[in-house]
mmCIF file of C-alpha atoms and ligand atoms in Angstrom:
data_model
loop_
_atom_site.group_PDB
_atom_site.id
_atom_site.type_symbol
_atom_site.label_atom_id
_atom_site.label_comp_id
_atom_site.label_asym_id
_atom_site.label_seq_id
_atom_site.Cartn_x
_atom_site.Cartn_y
_atom_site.Cartn_z
ATOM 1 C CA UNK A 225 -54.401 46.756 -25.785
ATOM 2 C CA UNK A 226 -56.184 47.164 -29.104
ATOM 3 C CA UNK A 227 -54.711 45.104 -31.947
ATOM 4 C CA UNK A 228 -53.246 46.530 -35.139
ATOM 5 C CA UNK A 229 -55.194 46.684 -38.358
ATOM 6 C CA UNK A 230 -53.137 46.092 -41.520
ATOM 7 C CA UNK A 231 -54.498 46.123 -45.067
ATOM 8 C CA UNK A 232 -53.056 45.082 -48.424
ATOM 9 C CA UNK A 233 -53.947 46.911 -51.617
ATOM 10 C CA UNK A 234 -53.015 47.076 -55.282
ATOM 11 C CA UNK A 235 -54.442 46.555 -58.737
ATOM 12 C CA UNK A 236 -55.410 43.026 -59.816
ATOM 13 C CA UNK A 237 -52.230 41.186 -60.808
ATOM 14 C CA UNK A 238 -49.912 43.173 -58.485
ATOM 15 C CA UNK A 239 -49.046 39.986 -56.572
ATOM 16 C CA UNK A 240 -50.777 40.991 -53.346
ATOM 17 C CA UNK A 241 -52.085 37.487 -52.602
ATOM 18 C CA UNK A 242 -48.579 35.961 -52.778
ATOM 19 C CA UNK A 243 -47.464 38.349 -50.052
ATOM 20 C CA UNK A 244 -50.616 37.906 -47.959
ATOM 21 C CA UNK A 245 -49.759 34.281 -47.052
ATOM 22 C CA UNK A 246 -46.156 35.177 -46.239
ATOM 23 C CA UNK A 247 -47.188 38.124 -44.043
ATOM 24 C CA UNK A 248 -49.626 35.924 -42.112
ATOM 25 C CA UNK A 249 -46.776 33.505 -41.318
ATOM 26 C CA UNK A 250 -44.284 36.299 -40.555
ATOM 27 C CA UNK A 251 -46.641 37.947 -38.045
ATOM 28 C CA UNK A 252 -47.648 34.663 -36.402
ATOM 29 C CA UNK A 253 -43.961 33.762 -36.015
ATOM 30 C CA UNK A 254 -43.567 36.963 -34.032
ATOM 31 C CA UNK A 255 -46.202 35.687 -31.610
ATOM 32 C CA UNK A 256 -49.068 37.820 -32.906
ATOM 33 C CA UNK A 257 -52.582 36.359 -32.746
ATOM 34 C CA UNK A 258 -53.739 37.252 -36.205
ATOM 35 C CA UNK A 259 -57.053 37.202 -38.031
ATOM 36 C CA UNK A 260 -56.462 36.933 -41.796
ATOM 37 C CA UNK A 261 -59.362 38.059 -43.913
ATOM 38 C CA UNK A 262 -60.364 39.714 -47.186
ATOM 39 C CA UNK A 263 -62.749 42.142 -48.856
ATOM 40 C CA UNK A 264 -65.237 41.977 -50.307
ATOM 41 C CA UNK A 265 -65.951 39.023 -48.022
ATOM 42 C CA UNK A 266 -64.687 37.877 -44.647
ATOM 43 C CA UNK A 267 -68.122 36.887 -43.284
ATOM 44 C CA UNK A 268 -70.738 34.431 -44.619
ATOM 45 C CA UNK A 269 -72.928 37.293 -45.870
ATOM 46 C CA UNK A 270 -69.916 39.237 -47.148
ATOM 47 C CA UNK A 271 -68.794 36.218 -49.180
ATOM 48 C CA UNK A 272 -72.267 36.013 -50.753
ATOM 49 C CA UNK A 273 -72.056 39.701 -51.639
ATOM 50 C CA UNK A 274 -68.581 39.052 -53.087
ATOM 51 C CA UNK A 275 -70.091 36.378 -55.345
ATOM 52 C CA UNK A 276 -72.561 38.941 -56.697
ATOM 53 C CA UNK A 277 -70.003 41.737 -56.988
ATOM 54 C CA UNK A 278 -67.563 39.625 -58.995
ATOM 55 C CA UNK A 279 -70.157 38.290 -61.440
ATOM 56 C CA UNK A 280 -73.256 40.473 -61.855
ATOM 57 C CA UNK A 281 -73.296 43.692 -63.800
ATOM 58 C CA UNK A 282 -74.823 46.519 -61.764
ATOM 59 C CA UNK A 283 -75.048 50.297 -61.413
ATOM 60 C CA UNK A 284 -71.831 51.816 -60.146
ATOM 61 C CA UNK A 285 -73.543 53.127 -56.999
ATOM 62 C CA UNK A 286 -75.049 49.682 -56.330
ATOM 63 C CA UNK A 287 -71.519 48.309 -56.577
ATOM 64 C CA UNK A 288 -70.143 50.890 -54.137
ATOM 65 C CA UNK A 289 -73.032 50.408 -51.698
ATOM 66 C CA UNK A 290 -72.614 46.621 -51.747
ATOM 67 C CA UNK A 291 -68.866 46.978 -51.117
ATOM 68 C CA UNK A 292 -69.633 49.118 -48.075
ATOM 69 C CA UNK A 293 -72.512 46.839 -46.995
ATOM 70 C CA UNK A 294 -70.116 43.878 -46.988
ATOM 71 C CA UNK A 295 -67.634 46.067 -45.076
ATOM 72 C CA UNK A 296 -70.223 47.015 -42.443
ATOM 73 C CA UNK A 297 -70.837 43.336 -41.783
ATOM 74 C CA UNK A 298 -67.102 42.598 -41.803
ATOM 75 C CA UNK A 299 -66.413 45.310 -39.219
ATOM 76 C CA UNK A 300 -69.274 44.208 -36.974
ATOM 77 C CA UNK A 301 -68.717 40.460 -37.080
ATOM 78 C CA UNK A 302 -64.967 40.140 -37.474
ATOM 79 C CA UNK A 303 -62.697 43.182 -37.557
ATOM 80 C CA UNK A 304 -63.865 45.195 -34.542
ATOM 81 C CA UNK A 305 -64.301 42.213 -32.180
ATOM 82 C CA UNK A 306 -60.804 40.995 -33.128
ATOM 83 C CA UNK A 307 -59.148 44.386 -32.585
ATOM 84 C CA UNK A 308 -60.983 44.834 -29.278
ATOM 85 C CA UNK A 309 -59.726 41.410 -28.094
ATOM 86 C CA UNK A 310 -56.210 42.618 -28.880
ATOM 87 C CA UNK A 311 -55.784 40.409 -31.959
ATOM 88 C CA UNK A 312 -54.303 41.841 -35.106
ATOM 89 C CA UNK A 313 -56.228 41.872 -38.377
ATOM 90 C CA UNK A 314 -54.634 41.495 -41.817
ATOM 91 C CA UNK A 315 -57.153 42.206 -44.543
ATOM 92 C CA UNK A 316 -56.595 41.639 -48.243
ATOM 93 C CA UNK A 317 -58.212 44.963 -49.288
ATOM 94 C CA UNK A 318 -60.363 47.475 -47.379
ATOM 95 C CA UNK A 319 -61.868 50.878 -48.167
ATOM 96 C CA UNK A 320 -58.858 52.238 -50.098
ATOM 97 C CA UNK A 321 -60.010 49.736 -52.754
ATOM 98 C CA UNK A 322 -63.393 51.474 -52.946
ATOM 99 C CA UNK A 323 -61.708 54.857 -53.471
ATOM 100 C CA UNK A 324 -59.407 53.344 -56.106
ATOM 101 C CA UNK A 325 -61.853 51.101 -58.013
ATOM 102 C CA UNK A 326 -65.264 52.751 -57.602
ATOM 103 C CA UNK A 327 -63.734 56.250 -57.324
ATOM 104 C CA UNK A 328 -60.721 56.227 -59.658
ATOM 105 C CA UNK A 329 -61.768 53.361 -61.911
ATOM 106 C CA UNK A 330 -65.474 54.037 -62.295
ATOM 107 C CA UNK A 331 -65.637 57.737 -61.495
ATOM 108 C CA UNK A 332 -67.824 57.789 -58.371
ATOM 109 C CA UNK A 333 -67.315 61.087 -56.542
ATOM 110 C CA UNK A 334 -65.005 61.272 -53.570
ATOM 111 C CA UNK A 335 -67.791 62.988 -51.567
ATOM 112 C CA UNK A 336 -70.111 60.002 -51.950
ATOM 113 C CA UNK A 337 -67.342 57.590 -51.019
ATOM 114 C CA UNK A 338 -66.372 59.681 -47.998
ATOM 115 C CA UNK A 339 -70.000 59.758 -46.873
ATOM 116 C CA UNK A 340 -70.187 55.958 -47.016
ATOM 117 C CA UNK A 341 -66.806 55.665 -45.327
ATOM 118 C CA UNK A 342 -67.870 57.932 -42.440
ATOM 119 C CA UNK A 343 -71.194 56.099 -42.099
ATOM 120 C CA UNK A 344 -69.733 52.584 -42.106
ATOM 121 C CA UNK A 345 -66.381 53.098 -40.388
ATOM 122 C CA UNK A 346 -66.592 56.297 -38.361
ATOM 123 C CA UNK A 347 -62.982 57.199 -37.590
ATOM 124 C CA UNK A 348 -61.576 53.703 -38.048
ATOM 125 C CA UNK A 349 -58.672 53.556 -40.494
ATOM 126 C CA UNK A 350 -56.003 50.881 -40.942
ATOM 127 C CA UNK A 351 -52.834 51.383 -38.871
ATOM 128 C CA UNK A 352 -50.803 50.372 -41.901
ATOM 129 C CA UNK A 353 -51.652 49.842 -45.560
ATOM 130 C CA UNK A 354 -49.210 48.113 -47.899
ATOM 131 C CA UNK A 355 -49.781 49.215 -51.478
ATOM 132 C CA UNK A 356 -48.310 46.697 -53.924
ATOM 133 C CA UNK A 357 -47.633 48.793 -56.977
ATOM 134 C CA UNK A 358 -46.873 47.615 -60.511
ATOM 135 C CA UNK A 359 -47.452 49.196 -63.929
ATOM 136 C CA UNK A 360 -50.673 47.939 -65.524
ATOM 137 C CA UNK A 361 -48.817 46.058 -68.313
ATOM 138 C CA UNK A 362 -46.980 44.006 -65.678
ATOM 139 C CA UNK A 363 -50.237 43.258 -63.862
ATOM 140 C CA UNK A 364 -51.936 42.196 -67.092
ATOM 141 C CA UNK A 365 -49.082 39.880 -68.014
ATOM 142 C CA UNK A 366 -49.172 38.289 -64.538
ATOM 143 C CA UNK A 367 -52.924 37.718 -64.727
ATOM 144 C CA UNK A 368 -52.560 36.180 -68.185
ATOM 145 C CA UNK A 369 -49.724 33.914 -66.984
ATOM 146 C CA UNK A 370 -51.819 32.754 -63.983
ATOM 147 C CA UNK A 371 -54.392 31.569 -66.506
ATOM 148 C CA UNK A 372 -57.462 31.833 -64.216
ATOM 149 C CA UNK A 373 -60.726 32.872 -65.804
ATOM 150 C CA UNK A 374 -61.042 36.613 -65.153
ATOM 151 C CA UNK A 375 -63.786 38.001 -62.879
ATOM 152 C CA UNK A 376 -65.920 41.072 -63.646
ATOM 153 C CA UNK A 377 -63.189 43.480 -62.504
ATOM 154 C CA UNK A 378 -60.287 41.627 -64.110
ATOM 155 C CA UNK A 379 -62.088 41.822 -67.455
ATOM 156 C CA UNK A 380 -61.858 45.638 -67.394
ATOM 157 C CA UNK A 381 -59.655 47.442 -69.942
ATOM 158 C CA UNK A 382 -56.125 48.553 -69.196
ATOM 159 C CA UNK A 383 -57.278 52.218 -68.993
ATOM 160 C CA UNK A 384 -59.560 51.292 -66.102
ATOM 161 C CA UNK A 385 -56.577 49.850 -64.202
ATOM 162 C CA UNK A 386 -54.476 52.920 -65.059
ATOM 163 C CA UNK A 387 -57.100 55.048 -63.291
ATOM 164 C CA UNK A 388 -57.305 52.633 -60.350
ATOM 165 C CA UNK A 389 -53.526 52.672 -60.014
ATOM 166 C CA UNK A 390 -53.341 56.465 -60.135
ATOM 167 C CA UNK A 391 -56.063 56.728 -57.477
ATOM 168 C CA UNK A 392 -54.080 54.390 -55.216
ATOM 169 C CA UNK A 393 -50.867 56.360 -55.776
ATOM 170 C CA UNK A 394 -52.699 59.610 -55.085
ATOM 171 C CA UNK A 395 -53.984 58.250 -51.776
ATOM 172 C CA UNK A 396 -50.484 57.024 -50.887
ATOM 173 C CA UNK A 397 -49.159 60.522 -51.500
ATOM 174 C CA UNK A 398 -51.845 62.122 -49.357
ATOM 175 C CA UNK A 399 -51.369 59.694 -46.467
ATOM 176 C CA UNK A 400 -47.665 58.789 -46.509
ATOM 177 C CA UNK A 401 -47.592 57.760 -42.827
ATOM 178 C CA UNK A 402 -50.311 55.141 -43.235
ATOM 179 C CA UNK A 403 -49.855 53.927 -46.824
ATOM 180 C CA UNK A 404 -46.497 52.416 -47.772
ATOM 181 C CA UNK A 405 -45.928 51.910 -51.497
ATOM 182 C CA UNK A 406 -44.080 48.708 -52.273
ATOM 183 C CA UNK A 407 -42.484 48.424 -55.725
ATOM 184 C CA UNK A 408 -43.924 45.004 -56.562
ATOM 185 C CA UNK A 409 -42.102 44.622 -59.892
ATOM 186 C CA UNK A 410 -39.052 43.345 -57.953
ATOM 187 C CA UNK A 411 -38.301 39.683 -57.153
ATOM 188 C CA UNK A 412 -40.378 38.255 -54.301
ATOM 189 C CA UNK A 413 -37.309 37.751 -52.054
ATOM 190 C CA UNK A 414 -36.392 41.440 -52.340
ATOM 191 C CA UNK A 415 -39.944 42.508 -51.535
ATOM 192 C CA UNK A 416 -39.903 40.319 -48.429
ATOM 193 C CA UNK A 417 -36.783 42.063 -47.131
ATOM 194 C CA UNK A 418 -38.633 45.375 -47.439
ATOM 195 C CA UNK A 419 -41.774 43.963 -45.821
ATOM 196 C CA UNK A 420 -39.691 42.799 -42.831
ATOM 197 C CA UNK A 421 -38.433 46.369 -42.399
ATOM 198 C CA UNK A 422 -41.905 47.860 -42.687
ATOM 199 C CA UNK A 423 -43.267 45.429 -40.087
ATOM 200 C CA UNK A 424 -40.493 46.477 -37.685
ATOM 201 C CA UNK A 425 -41.993 49.985 -37.700
ATOM 202 C CA UNK A 426 -45.143 48.605 -36.093
ATOM 203 C CA UNK A 427 -43.267 47.784 -32.906
ATOM 204 C CA UNK A 428 -41.767 51.239 -32.523
HETATM 205 P P1 LIG B 296 -59.470 40.450 -55.004
HETATM 206 O O1 LIG B 296 -59.398 39.871 -56.384
HETATM 207 O O2 LIG B 296 -58.255 41.191 -54.611
HETATM 208 O O3 LIG B 296 -59.933 39.464 -53.962
HETATM 209 O O4 LIG B 296 -60.623 41.581 -55.038
HETATM 210 C C1 LIG B 296 -61.813 41.398 -55.702
HETATM 211 C C2 LIG B 296 -62.106 42.553 -56.612
HETATM 212 O O5 LIG B 296 -62.949 43.487 -55.934
HETATM 213 C C3 LIG B 296 -60.896 43.315 -57.101
HETATM 214 O O6 LIG B 296 -60.956 43.366 -58.512
HETATM 215 C C4 LIG B 296 -61.081 44.706 -56.545
HETATM 216 C C5 LIG B 296 -62.558 44.802 -56.247
HETATM 217 N N1 LIG B 296 -62.915 45.698 -55.134
HETATM 218 C C6 LIG B 296 -63.542 46.899 -55.416
HETATM 219 O O7 LIG B 296 -63.780 47.222 -56.572
HETATM 220 N N2 LIG B 296 -63.887 47.720 -54.378
HETATM 221 C C7 LIG B 296 -63.682 47.387 -53.061
HETATM 222 O O8 LIG B 296 -64.017 48.156 -52.160
HETATM 223 C C8 LIG B 296 -63.031 46.116 -52.792
HETATM 224 C C9 LIG B 296 -62.781 45.723 -51.376
HETATM 225 C C10 LIG B 296 -62.659 45.310 -53.856
#
């Protein structure tokens, strides 16, 4: 049987990475053979493209094309073989991030993004997407408290993240069966209780 494909999304500073590690353990404890990965990245070439994407300034369409180029490689080398073996895949971001960041944040048209999506993915969509949602002020404060030097995206203004957040929320509203919004302003323990419930749905 084909494995399940789960993705995590949210603006920078939403706390997604904290939950990624916990979800990996929670799924493995249930006996799932899981491939944990991320975008942009997940393959040797994809990680090189990530290095460029997070540091070099570039045309917005170059950025979108490189995101999808890394994704093409990711699907071919890692995601599709894993799902076909029956393994599950948990990816820290996937194409919803392109619609939110390059679409909402930078203003690339939905048509262009949908063309790239159809070209690179065909009909493949995640079985479940967890959208970790926080207001942009909360995300900014968390990034500042973490104290890491910000990458090219994290250096964007708050208005950019407002647009990214709205694009994510819009997608969640359009696809309520696939995208589950998690209120990530709550304490981690409370979020985990909700995540446990959401995971249960995957066995039904
Ligand atoms: P990360 O910090 O969650 O690992 O993601 C790296 C950055 O890449 C993050 O700021 C969001 C951005 N990104 C896009 O702009 N478009 C995409 O398609 C993906 C996958 C990530």
